[in-house]
Amino acid sequence: MNDPTTDSRANDLAGLTAVITGGASGIGAATAALFAARGARVAVLDLDPGGVPGPMLGVRADVTDDDSVTAAVDEVVAAFGGVDVLVNNAGIGASGTVEANDLDEWRRVLDVNLLGLVRTTRAALPALRRARSAAVVNVCSIVATAGLPDRALYSASKGAVLSLTRAMAADHVDEGIRVNCVCPGTVDTPWISRLLDAADDPGSELEALRSRQPTGGLVGMDEIARSIVYLADPRMCSLTGTDLAVDGGMSGLRVPRR
Ligand SMILES: NC(=O)c1ccc[n+]([C@@H]2O[C@H](COP(=O)([O-])OP(=O)(O)OC[C@H]3O[C@@H](n4cnc5c(N)ncnc54)[C@H](O)[C@@H]3O)[C@@H](O)[C@H]2O)c1
């Protein structure tokens, strides 16, 4: 596998500014690091941007708060002069059937996973319209296209992200703004570590997560980062309105149990 820091493409995204929500951990942090290694200016909008390494710009922002998001995007534009790429990655999980969570929890999760994306995109659109080649990449999930047990609320939020990706792609194609999403399977991030820590038997829970993906393993954060950078790459100027599954074959394959 190529190391982006030594790769011959290392500076191919120079001149671009990428904004990544939830970029202080997991998939977002891996994506921020890859954009930076490929020469882009990177701004991370996160509840807790304390650990974001320079020269990336870490901005404290809560995607559930319109003023906070607008101020953060203004700060990025003031610092970097514009926004070319927006990665809507900030998200939270929820477990249970449709009966399990009370309506306040439904509102809370939708507020982050769906309305958070709406707020950030609306705040960034004026700058994206001024960009020479603009792209929005939304971080969706396998749950948008496959029914998994005990994920009713989370699935509803990500199903909405998938539909909204296509709708936004249609709305903004004439403005030169491409909109795509990536649909990861189970990715080895701090989120999954927390989930395993809370399980009665973390070892068998991890085995269950691995074995439901036909490749037999969790997806690496770097794989999702590479997919996001690919979807955002200005040279992929015909790529819009798509959902890219990076899920170990989970959504598309029917492999008999061995
Ligand atoms: N890990 C997986 O298996 C997996 C699979 C499919 C999709 N995803 C999606 O990938 C995205 C990132 O997941 P991850 O596993 O890297 O999670 P993570 O918990 O490691 O990171 C999430 C980041 O989002 C930030 N965040 C949360 N709420 C926020 C808010 N209101 N405002 C701003 N920032 C906020 C957190 O501070 C954190 O830095 C999420 O949208 C998630 O739904 C993850």
mmCIF file of C-alpha atoms and ligand atoms in Angstrom:
data_model
loop_
_atom_site.group_PDB
_atom_site.id
_atom_site.type_symbol
_atom_site.label_atom_id
_atom_site.label_comp_id
_atom_site.label_asym_id
_atom_site.label_seq_id
_atom_site.Cartn_x
_atom_site.Cartn_y
_atom_site.Cartn_z
ATOM 1 C CA MET A 1 0.000 0.000 0.000
ATOM 2 C CA ASN A 2 1.366 3.470 -0.844
ATOM 3 C CA ASP A 3 2.198 5.767 1.988
ATOM 4 C CA PRO A 4 0.532 9.095 1.157
ATOM 5 C CA THR A 5 3.416 10.966 2.708
ATOM 6 C CA THR A 6 5.964 9.402 0.344
ATOM 7 C CA ASP A 7 3.656 8.734 -2.572
ATOM 8 C CA SER A 8 4.401 10.468 -5.892
ATOM 9 C CA ARG A 9 0.942 12.039 -5.715
ATOM 10 C CA ALA A 10 1.881 13.643 -2.389
ATOM 11 C CA ASN A 11 1.123 17.204 -3.454
ATOM 12 C CA ASP A 12 -1.601 16.610 -6.010
ATOM 13 C CA LEU A 13 -4.296 18.340 -3.925
ATOM 14 C CA ALA A 14 -2.229 21.487 -3.301
ATOM 15 C CA GLY A 15 -4.349 24.610 -3.611
ATOM 16 C CA LEU A 16 -7.525 22.945 -2.303
ATOM 17 C CA THR A 17 -9.112 23.661 1.054
ATOM 18 C CA ALA A 18 -10.931 20.751 2.678
ATOM 19 C CA VAL A 19 -13.280 21.129 5.653
ATOM 20 C CA ILE A 20 -13.973 17.966 7.623
ATOM 21 C CA THR A 21 -16.606 17.789 10.331
ATOM 22 C CA GLY A 22 -15.898 15.346 13.142
ATOM 23 C CA GLY A 23 -12.294 15.356 11.945
ATOM 24 C CA ALA A 24 -10.705 14.981 15.385
ATOM 25 C CA SER A 25 -11.245 11.208 15.630
ATOM 26 C CA GLY A 26 -11.631 8.026 13.622
ATOM 27 C CA ILE A 27 -12.602 8.276 9.954
ATOM 28 C CA GLY A 28 -12.568 12.076 10.024
ATOM 29 C CA ALA A 29 -9.045 12.242 11.479
ATOM 30 C CA ALA A 30 -7.739 9.714 8.938
ATOM 31 C CA THR A 31 -9.355 11.728 6.152
ATOM 32 C CA ALA A 32 -7.946 15.024 7.417
ATOM 33 C CA ALA A 33 -4.458 13.484 7.581
ATOM 34 C CA LEU A 34 -4.714 12.143 4.033
ATOM 35 C CA PHE A 35 -5.929 15.456 2.563
ATOM 36 C CA ALA A 36 -3.047 17.205 4.349
ATOM 37 C CA ALA A 37 -0.507 14.619 3.152
ATOM 38 C CA ARG A 38 -1.712 15.167 -0.394
ATOM 39 C CA GLY A 39 -1.063 18.914 -0.075
ATOM 40 C CA ALA A 40 -4.530 20.327 0.746
ATOM 41 C CA ARG A 41 -5.172 22.928 3.403
ATOM 42 C CA VAL A 42 -7.344 21.241 6.024
ATOM 43 C CA ALA A 43 -9.808 22.581 8.573
ATOM 44 C CA VAL A 44 -11.331 20.263 11.158
ATOM 45 C CA LEU A 45 -14.653 21.257 12.697
ATOM 46 C CA ASP A 46 -15.244 19.244 15.850
ATOM 47 C CA LEU A 47 -16.688 19.404 19.363
ATOM 48 C CA ASP A 48 -13.187 18.774 20.630
ATOM 49 C CA PRO A 49 -10.508 19.926 18.151
ATOM 50 C CA GLY A 50 -7.784 20.136 20.864
ATOM 51 C CA GLY A 51 -5.687 17.305 19.443
ATOM 52 C CA VAL A 52 -5.828 18.389 15.786
ATOM 53 C CA PRO A 53 -2.190 18.652 14.646
ATOM 54 C CA GLY A 54 -0.804 21.724 12.872
ATOM 55 C CA PRO A 55 -0.741 23.017 10.233
ATOM 56 C CA MET A 56 -4.352 21.833 10.090
ATOM 57 C CA LEU A 57 -6.808 24.388 11.458
ATOM 58 C CA GLY A 58 -8.851 22.944 14.330
ATOM 59 C CA VAL A 59 -12.089 24.850 14.948
ATOM 60 C CA ARG A 60 -14.490 24.111 17.779
ATOM 61 C CA ALA A 61 -17.930 23.616 16.272
ATOM 62 C CA ASP A 62 -21.096 21.785 17.179
ATOM 63 C CA VAL A 63 -23.006 20.683 14.080
ATOM 64 C CA THR A 64 -26.266 20.887 16.066
ATOM 65 C CA ASP A 65 -25.774 24.643 16.514
ATOM 66 C CA ASP A 66 -26.313 26.851 13.462
ATOM 67 C CA ASP A 67 -24.370 29.847 14.850
ATOM 68 C CA SER A 68 -21.438 27.665 15.792
ATOM 69 C CA VAL A 69 -21.277 26.085 12.315
ATOM 70 C CA THR A 70 -21.620 29.425 10.508
ATOM 71 C CA ALA A 71 -18.896 31.012 12.649
ATOM 72 C CA ALA A 72 -16.600 28.022 12.052
ATOM 73 C CA VAL A 73 -17.030 28.151 8.277
ATOM 74 C CA ASP A 74 -16.443 31.938 8.346
ATOM 75 C CA GLU A 75 -13.236 31.312 10.303
ATOM 76 C CA VAL A 76 -12.039 28.797 7.693
ATOM 77 C CA VAL A 77 -12.792 31.194 4.821
ATOM 78 C CA ALA A 78 -10.972 34.009 6.631
ATOM 79 C CA ALA A 79 -7.944 31.782 7.265
ATOM 80 C CA PHE A 80 -7.738 29.935 3.946
ATOM 81 C CA GLY A 81 -9.659 32.143 1.505
ATOM 82 C CA GLY A 82 -12.376 29.628 0.573
ATOM 83 C CA VAL A 83 -13.693 26.085 0.728
ATOM 84 C CA ASP A 84 -13.323 23.575 -2.121
ATOM 85 C CA VAL A 85 -14.249 20.332 -0.363
ATOM 86 C CA LEU A 86 -16.705 19.696 2.451
ATOM 87 C CA VAL A 87 -16.691 16.303 4.157
ATOM 88 C CA ASN A 88 -19.800 15.823 6.285
ATOM 89 C CA ASN A 89 -18.508 13.163 8.640
ATOM 90 C CA ALA A 90 -19.595 14.078 12.188
ATOM 91 C CA GLY A 91 -22.024 11.467 13.448
ATOM 92 C CA ILE A 92 -23.219 9.545 16.475
ATOM 93 C CA GLY A 93 -24.690 6.075 16.904
ATOM 94 C CA ALA A 94 -27.896 4.661 18.341
ATOM 95 C CA SER A 95 -28.968 1.117 19.129
ATOM 96 C CA GLY A 96 -32.364 -0.512 19.324
ATOM 97 C CA THR A 97 -35.560 -1.204 17.454
ATOM 98 C CA VAL A 98 -38.060 1.481 16.501
ATOM 99 C CA GLU A 99 -39.536 1.175 20.036
ATOM 100 C CA ALA A 100 -36.291 1.386 21.950
ATOM 101 C CA ASN A 101 -35.397 5.083 21.932
ATOM 102 C CA ASP A 102 -37.652 7.854 23.159
ATOM 103 C CA LEU A 103 -38.520 10.683 20.813
ATOM 104 C CA ASP A 104 -35.970 13.026 22.380
ATOM 105 C CA GLU A 105 -33.257 10.533 21.453
ATOM 106 C CA TRP A 106 -34.670 10.358 17.898
ATOM 107 C CA ARG A 107 -34.485 14.147 17.706
ATOM 108 C CA ARG A 108 -30.940 14.197 19.144
ATOM 109 C CA VAL A 109 -29.499 11.651 16.711
ATOM 110 C CA LEU A 110 -31.259 13.128 13.671
ATOM 111 C CA ASP A 111 -30.084 16.567 14.784
ATOM 112 C CA VAL A 112 -26.447 15.447 14.556
ATOM 113 C CA ASN A 113 -26.463 12.930 11.704
ATOM 114 C CA LEU A 114 -28.940 14.608 9.357
ATOM 115 C CA LEU A 115 -29.490 18.239 10.347
ATOM 116 C CA GLY A 116 -25.797 18.615 11.176
ATOM 117 C CA LEU A 117 -25.025 17.856 7.553
ATOM 118 C CA VAL A 118 -27.746 20.293 6.440
ATOM 119 C CA ARG A 119 -26.354 23.100 8.619
ATOM 120 C CA THR A 120 -22.740 22.603 7.527
ATOM 121 C CA THR A 121 -23.610 22.333 3.843
ATOM 122 C CA ARG A 122 -25.772 25.451 3.936
ATOM 123 C CA ALA A 123 -22.999 27.369 5.678
ATOM 124 C CA ALA A 124 -20.377 26.200 3.173
ATOM 125 C CA LEU A 125 -22.397 26.568 -0.051
ATOM 126 C CA PRO A 126 -21.557 30.246 -0.712
ATOM 127 C CA ALA A 127 -17.828 29.398 -0.536
ATOM 128 C CA LEU A 128 -18.283 26.168 -2.521
ATOM 129 C CA ARG A 129 -20.005 28.178 -5.283
ATOM 130 C CA ARG A 130 -16.906 30.362 -5.567
ATOM 131 C CA ALA A 131 -14.565 27.344 -5.813
ATOM 132 C CA ARG A 132 -13.157 26.328 -9.180
ATOM 133 C CA SER A 133 -14.023 22.686 -8.553
ATOM 134 C CA ALA A 134 -16.212 21.955 -5.533
ATOM 135 C CA ALA A 135 -17.156 18.669 -3.927
ATOM 136 C CA VAL A 136 -19.224 17.545 -0.960
ATOM 137 C CA VAL A 137 -18.670 14.066 0.429
ATOM 138 C CA ASN A 138 -21.147 12.738 2.971
ATOM 139 C CA VAL A 139 -20.239 9.877 5.279
ATOM 140 C CA CYS A 140 -23.190 7.528 5.117
ATOM 141 C CA SER A 141 -23.269 3.816 6.154
ATOM 142 C CA ILE A 142 -24.096 0.273 5.099
ATOM 143 C CA VAL A 143 -27.272 0.700 7.213
ATOM 144 C CA ALA A 144 -28.665 3.020 4.521
ATOM 145 C CA THR A 145 -28.924 0.124 2.073
ATOM 146 C CA ALA A 146 -29.155 -3.036 4.235
ATOM 147 C CA GLY A 147 -31.414 -3.758 7.185
ATOM 148 C CA LEU A 148 -29.369 -4.550 10.292
ATOM 149 C CA PRO A 149 -31.054 -5.509 13.579
ATOM 150 C CA ASP A 150 -31.222 -2.989 16.420
ATOM 151 C CA ARG A 151 -30.222 -0.003 14.317
ATOM 152 C CA ALA A 152 -33.624 1.582 13.558
ATOM 153 C CA LEU A 153 -32.839 5.191 14.473
ATOM 154 C CA TYR A 154 -29.258 5.149 13.170
ATOM 155 C CA SER A 155 -30.457 3.566 9.892
ATOM 156 C CA ALA A 156 -33.172 6.187 9.475
ATOM 157 C CA SER A 157 -30.573 8.927 9.884
ATOM 158 C CA LYS A 158 -28.186 7.405 7.333
ATOM 159 C CA GLY A 159 -30.969 6.511 4.878
ATOM 160 C CA ALA A 160 -31.826 10.197 4.894
ATOM 161 C CA VAL A 161 -28.163 11.061 4.244
ATOM 162 C CA LEU A 162 -28.142 8.788 1.181
ATOM 163 C CA SER A 163 -31.323 10.328 -0.280
ATOM 164 C CA LEU A 164 -30.156 13.836 0.509
ATOM 165 C CA THR A 165 -26.827 13.146 -1.213
ATOM 166 C CA ARG A 166 -28.627 12.374 -4.465
ATOM 167 C CA ALA A 167 -31.022 15.317 -4.111
ATOM 168 C CA MET A 168 -28.166 17.747 -3.448
ATOM 169 C CA ALA A 169 -26.182 16.317 -6.350
ATOM 170 C CA ALA A 170 -29.125 17.119 -8.640
ATOM 171 C CA ASP A 171 -29.673 20.581 -7.185
ATOM 172 C CA HIS A 172 -26.069 21.710 -7.444
ATOM 173 C CA VAL A 173 -24.782 19.979 -10.578
ATOM 174 C CA ASP A 174 -25.321 23.146 -12.644
ATOM 175 C CA GLU A 175 -23.262 25.108 -10.118
ATOM 176 C CA GLY A 176 -20.308 22.767 -10.587
ATOM 177 C CA ILE A 177 -20.636 21.274 -7.116
ATOM 178 C CA ARG A 178 -20.392 17.484 -7.030
ATOM 179 C CA VAL A 179 -22.060 15.588 -4.167
ATOM 180 C CA ASN A 180 -21.341 11.943 -3.338
ATOM 181 C CA CYS A 181 -21.336 9.689 -0.314
ATOM 182 C CA VAL A 182 -19.335 6.779 1.011
ATOM 183 C CA CYS A 183 -21.141 3.897 2.721
ATOM 184 C CA PRO A 184 -18.715 2.144 5.086
ATOM 185 C CA GLY A 185 -19.304 -1.236 6.649
ATOM 186 C CA THR A 186 -17.918 -1.693 10.168
ATOM 187 C CA VAL A 187 -14.746 0.355 10.436
ATOM 188 C CA ASP A 188 -12.036 -0.038 13.040
ATOM 189 C CA THR A 189 -12.383 3.345 14.809
ATOM 190 C CA PRO A 190 -12.626 4.574 18.424
ATOM 191 C CA TRP A 191 -16.425 4.401 17.979
ATOM 192 C CA ILE A 192 -16.255 0.607 17.486
ATOM 193 C CA SER A 193 -13.771 0.302 20.381
ATOM 194 C CA ARG A 194 -16.310 2.025 22.630
ATOM 195 C CA LEU A 195 -19.029 -0.315 21.382
ATOM 196 C CA LEU A 196 -16.852 -3.361 22.122
ATOM 197 C CA ASP A 197 -15.885 -2.007 25.558
ATOM 198 C CA ALA A 198 -19.587 -1.823 26.432
ATOM 199 C CA ALA A 199 -20.325 -5.395 25.266
ATOM 200 C CA ASP A 200 -20.716 -8.300 27.736
ATOM 201 C CA ASP A 201 -18.208 -10.335 25.725
ATOM 202 C CA PRO A 202 -16.054 -7.977 23.602
ATOM 203 C CA GLY A 203 -14.153 -10.849 21.965
ATOM 204 C CA SER A 204 -17.216 -12.597 20.585
ATOM 205 C CA GLU A 205 -18.790 -9.248 19.667
ATOM 206 C CA LEU A 206 -15.683 -8.386 17.613
ATOM 207 C CA GLU A 207 -15.799 -11.806 15.962
ATOM 208 C CA ALA A 208 -19.469 -11.259 15.079
ATOM 209 C CA LEU A 209 -18.668 -7.871 13.524
ATOM 210 C CA ARG A 210 -15.797 -9.335 11.524
ATOM 211 C CA SER A 211 -17.632 -12.394 10.291
ATOM 212 C CA ARG A 212 -20.697 -10.511 9.014
ATOM 213 C CA GLN A 213 -18.407 -8.841 6.435
ATOM 214 C CA PRO A 214 -17.539 -11.335 3.657
ATOM 215 C CA THR A 215 -13.875 -10.249 3.705
ATOM 216 C CA GLY A 216 -13.788 -11.497 7.316
ATOM 217 C CA GLY A 217 -12.309 -8.321 8.773
ATOM 218 C CA LEU A 218 -13.163 -4.780 9.774
ATOM 219 C CA VAL A 219 -12.659 -2.003 7.244
ATOM 220 C CA GLY A 220 -9.592 0.190 7.887
ATOM 221 C CA MET A 221 -10.039 3.918 8.525
ATOM 222 C CA ASP A 222 -7.424 4.619 5.856
ATOM 223 C CA GLU A 223 -9.613 2.828 3.277
ATOM 224 C CA ILE A 224 -12.514 5.167 3.998
ATOM 225 C CA ALA A 225 -10.160 8.154 3.940
ATOM 226 C CA ARG A 226 -8.869 7.113 0.515
ATOM 227 C CA SER A 227 -12.447 6.681 -0.750
ATOM 228 C CA ILE A 228 -13.426 10.135 0.458
ATOM 229 C CA VAL A 229 -10.378 11.743 -1.154
ATOM 230 C CA TYR A 230 -11.171 9.871 -4.379
ATOM 231 C CA LEU A 231 -14.778 11.139 -4.396
ATOM 232 C CA ALA A 232 -13.537 14.682 -3.729
ATOM 233 C CA ASP A 233 -10.703 14.624 -6.278
ATOM 234 C CA PRO A 234 -11.281 17.474 -8.784
ATOM 235 C CA ARG A 235 -10.097 15.188 -11.595
ATOM 236 C CA MET A 236 -13.193 13.003 -10.986
ATOM 237 C CA CYS A 237 -15.315 15.749 -12.482
ATOM 238 C CA SER A 238 -17.997 13.363 -13.824
ATOM 239 C CA LEU A 239 -18.537 11.616 -10.497
ATOM 240 C CA THR A 240 -21.645 12.922 -8.787
ATOM 241 C CA GLY A 241 -24.753 11.508 -7.110
ATOM 242 C CA THR A 242 -23.083 8.197 -6.263
ATOM 243 C CA ASP A 243 -22.803 6.088 -3.125
ATOM 244 C CA LEU A 244 -19.574 4.132 -2.792
ATOM 245 C CA ALA A 245 -19.833 1.008 -0.620
ATOM 246 C CA VAL A 246 -16.617 0.178 1.245
ATOM 247 C CA ASP A 247 -17.995 -2.587 3.390
ATOM 248 C CA GLY A 248 -16.039 -5.800 2.947
ATOM 249 C CA GLY A 249 -18.682 -6.994 0.489
ATOM 250 C CA MET A 250 -21.469 -6.798 3.056
ATOM 251 C CA SER A 251 -24.073 -5.030 0.951
ATOM 252 C CA GLY A 252 -23.495 -6.770 -2.353
ATOM 253 C CA LEU A 253 -22.257 -10.320 -1.834
ATOM 254 C CA ARG A 254 -24.067 -13.532 -0.888
ATOM 255 C CA VAL A 255 -21.272 -15.845 0.234
ATOM 256 C CA PRO A 256 -22.259 -19.233 1.689
ATOM 257 C CA ARG A 257 -21.044 -19.815 5.271
ATOM 258 C CA ARG A 258 -17.914 -21.960 5.338
HETATM 259 N N1 LIG B 1 -17.047 3.320 12.639
HETATM 260 C C1 LIG B 1 -17.889 2.696 11.833
HETATM 261 O O1 LIG B 1 -17.975 1.436 11.797
HETATM 262 C C2 LIG B 1 -18.748 3.491 10.879
HETATM 263 C C3 LIG B 1 -19.440 2.797 9.887
HETATM 264 C C4 LIG B 1 -20.259 3.499 8.987
HETATM 265 C C5 LIG B 1 -20.341 4.876 9.104
HETATM 266 N N2 LIG B 1 -19.660 5.522 10.087
HETATM 267 C C6 LIG B 1 -19.829 6.975 10.142
HETATM 268 O O2 LIG B 1 -18.552 7.582 10.087
HETATM 269 C C7 LIG B 1 -18.603 8.836 10.775
HETATM 270 C C8 LIG B 1 -17.418 8.910 11.730
HETATM 271 O O3 LIG B 1 -17.463 7.777 12.596
HETATM 272 P P1 LIG B 1 -16.193 7.302 13.469
HETATM 273 O O4 LIG B 1 -16.341 5.841 13.649
HETATM 274 O O5 LIG B 1 -14.960 7.878 12.925
HETATM 275 O O6 LIG B 1 -16.585 8.009 14.868
HETATM 276 P P2 LIG B 1 -15.735 8.690 16.038
HETATM 277 O O7 LIG B 1 -16.636 8.630 17.228
HETATM 278 O O8 LIG B 1 -14.354 8.099 16.128
HETATM 279 O O9 LIG B 1 -15.583 10.206 15.550
HETATM 280 C C9 LIG B 1 -16.698 11.059 15.441
HETATM 281 C C10 LIG B 1 -16.237 12.501 15.556
HETATM 282 O O10 LIG B 1 -17.400 13.319 15.382
HETATM 283 C C11 LIG B 1 -17.348 14.359 16.361
HETATM 284 N N3 LIG B 1 -18.710 14.835 16.661
HETATM 285 C C12 LIG B 1 -19.725 14.134 17.228
HETATM 286 N N4 LIG B 1 -20.795 14.935 17.393
HETATM 287 C C13 LIG B 1 -20.449 16.151 16.893
HETATM 288 C C14 LIG B 1 -21.125 17.394 16.795
HETATM 289 N N5 LIG B 1 -22.373 17.570 17.283
HETATM 290 N N6 LIG B 1 -20.476 18.443 16.221
HETATM 291 C C15 LIG B 1 -19.192 18.300 15.772
HETATM 292 N N7 LIG B 1 -18.498 17.143 15.864
HETATM 293 C C16 LIG B 1 -19.124 16.090 16.427
HETATM 294 C C17 LIG B 1 -16.693 13.709 17.580
HETATM 295 O O11 LIG B 1 -16.172 14.689 18.489
HETATM 296 C C18 LIG B 1 -15.630 12.840 16.928
HETATM 297 O O12 LIG B 1 -14.416 13.564 16.763
HETATM 298 C C19 LIG B 1 -19.974 8.920 11.428
HETATM 299 O O13 LIG B 1 -20.833 9.707 10.628
HETATM 300 C C20 LIG B 1 -20.453 7.476 11.425
HETATM 301 O O14 LIG B 1 -21.853 7.378 11.394
HETATM 302 C C21 LIG B 1 -18.867 4.877 10.978
#
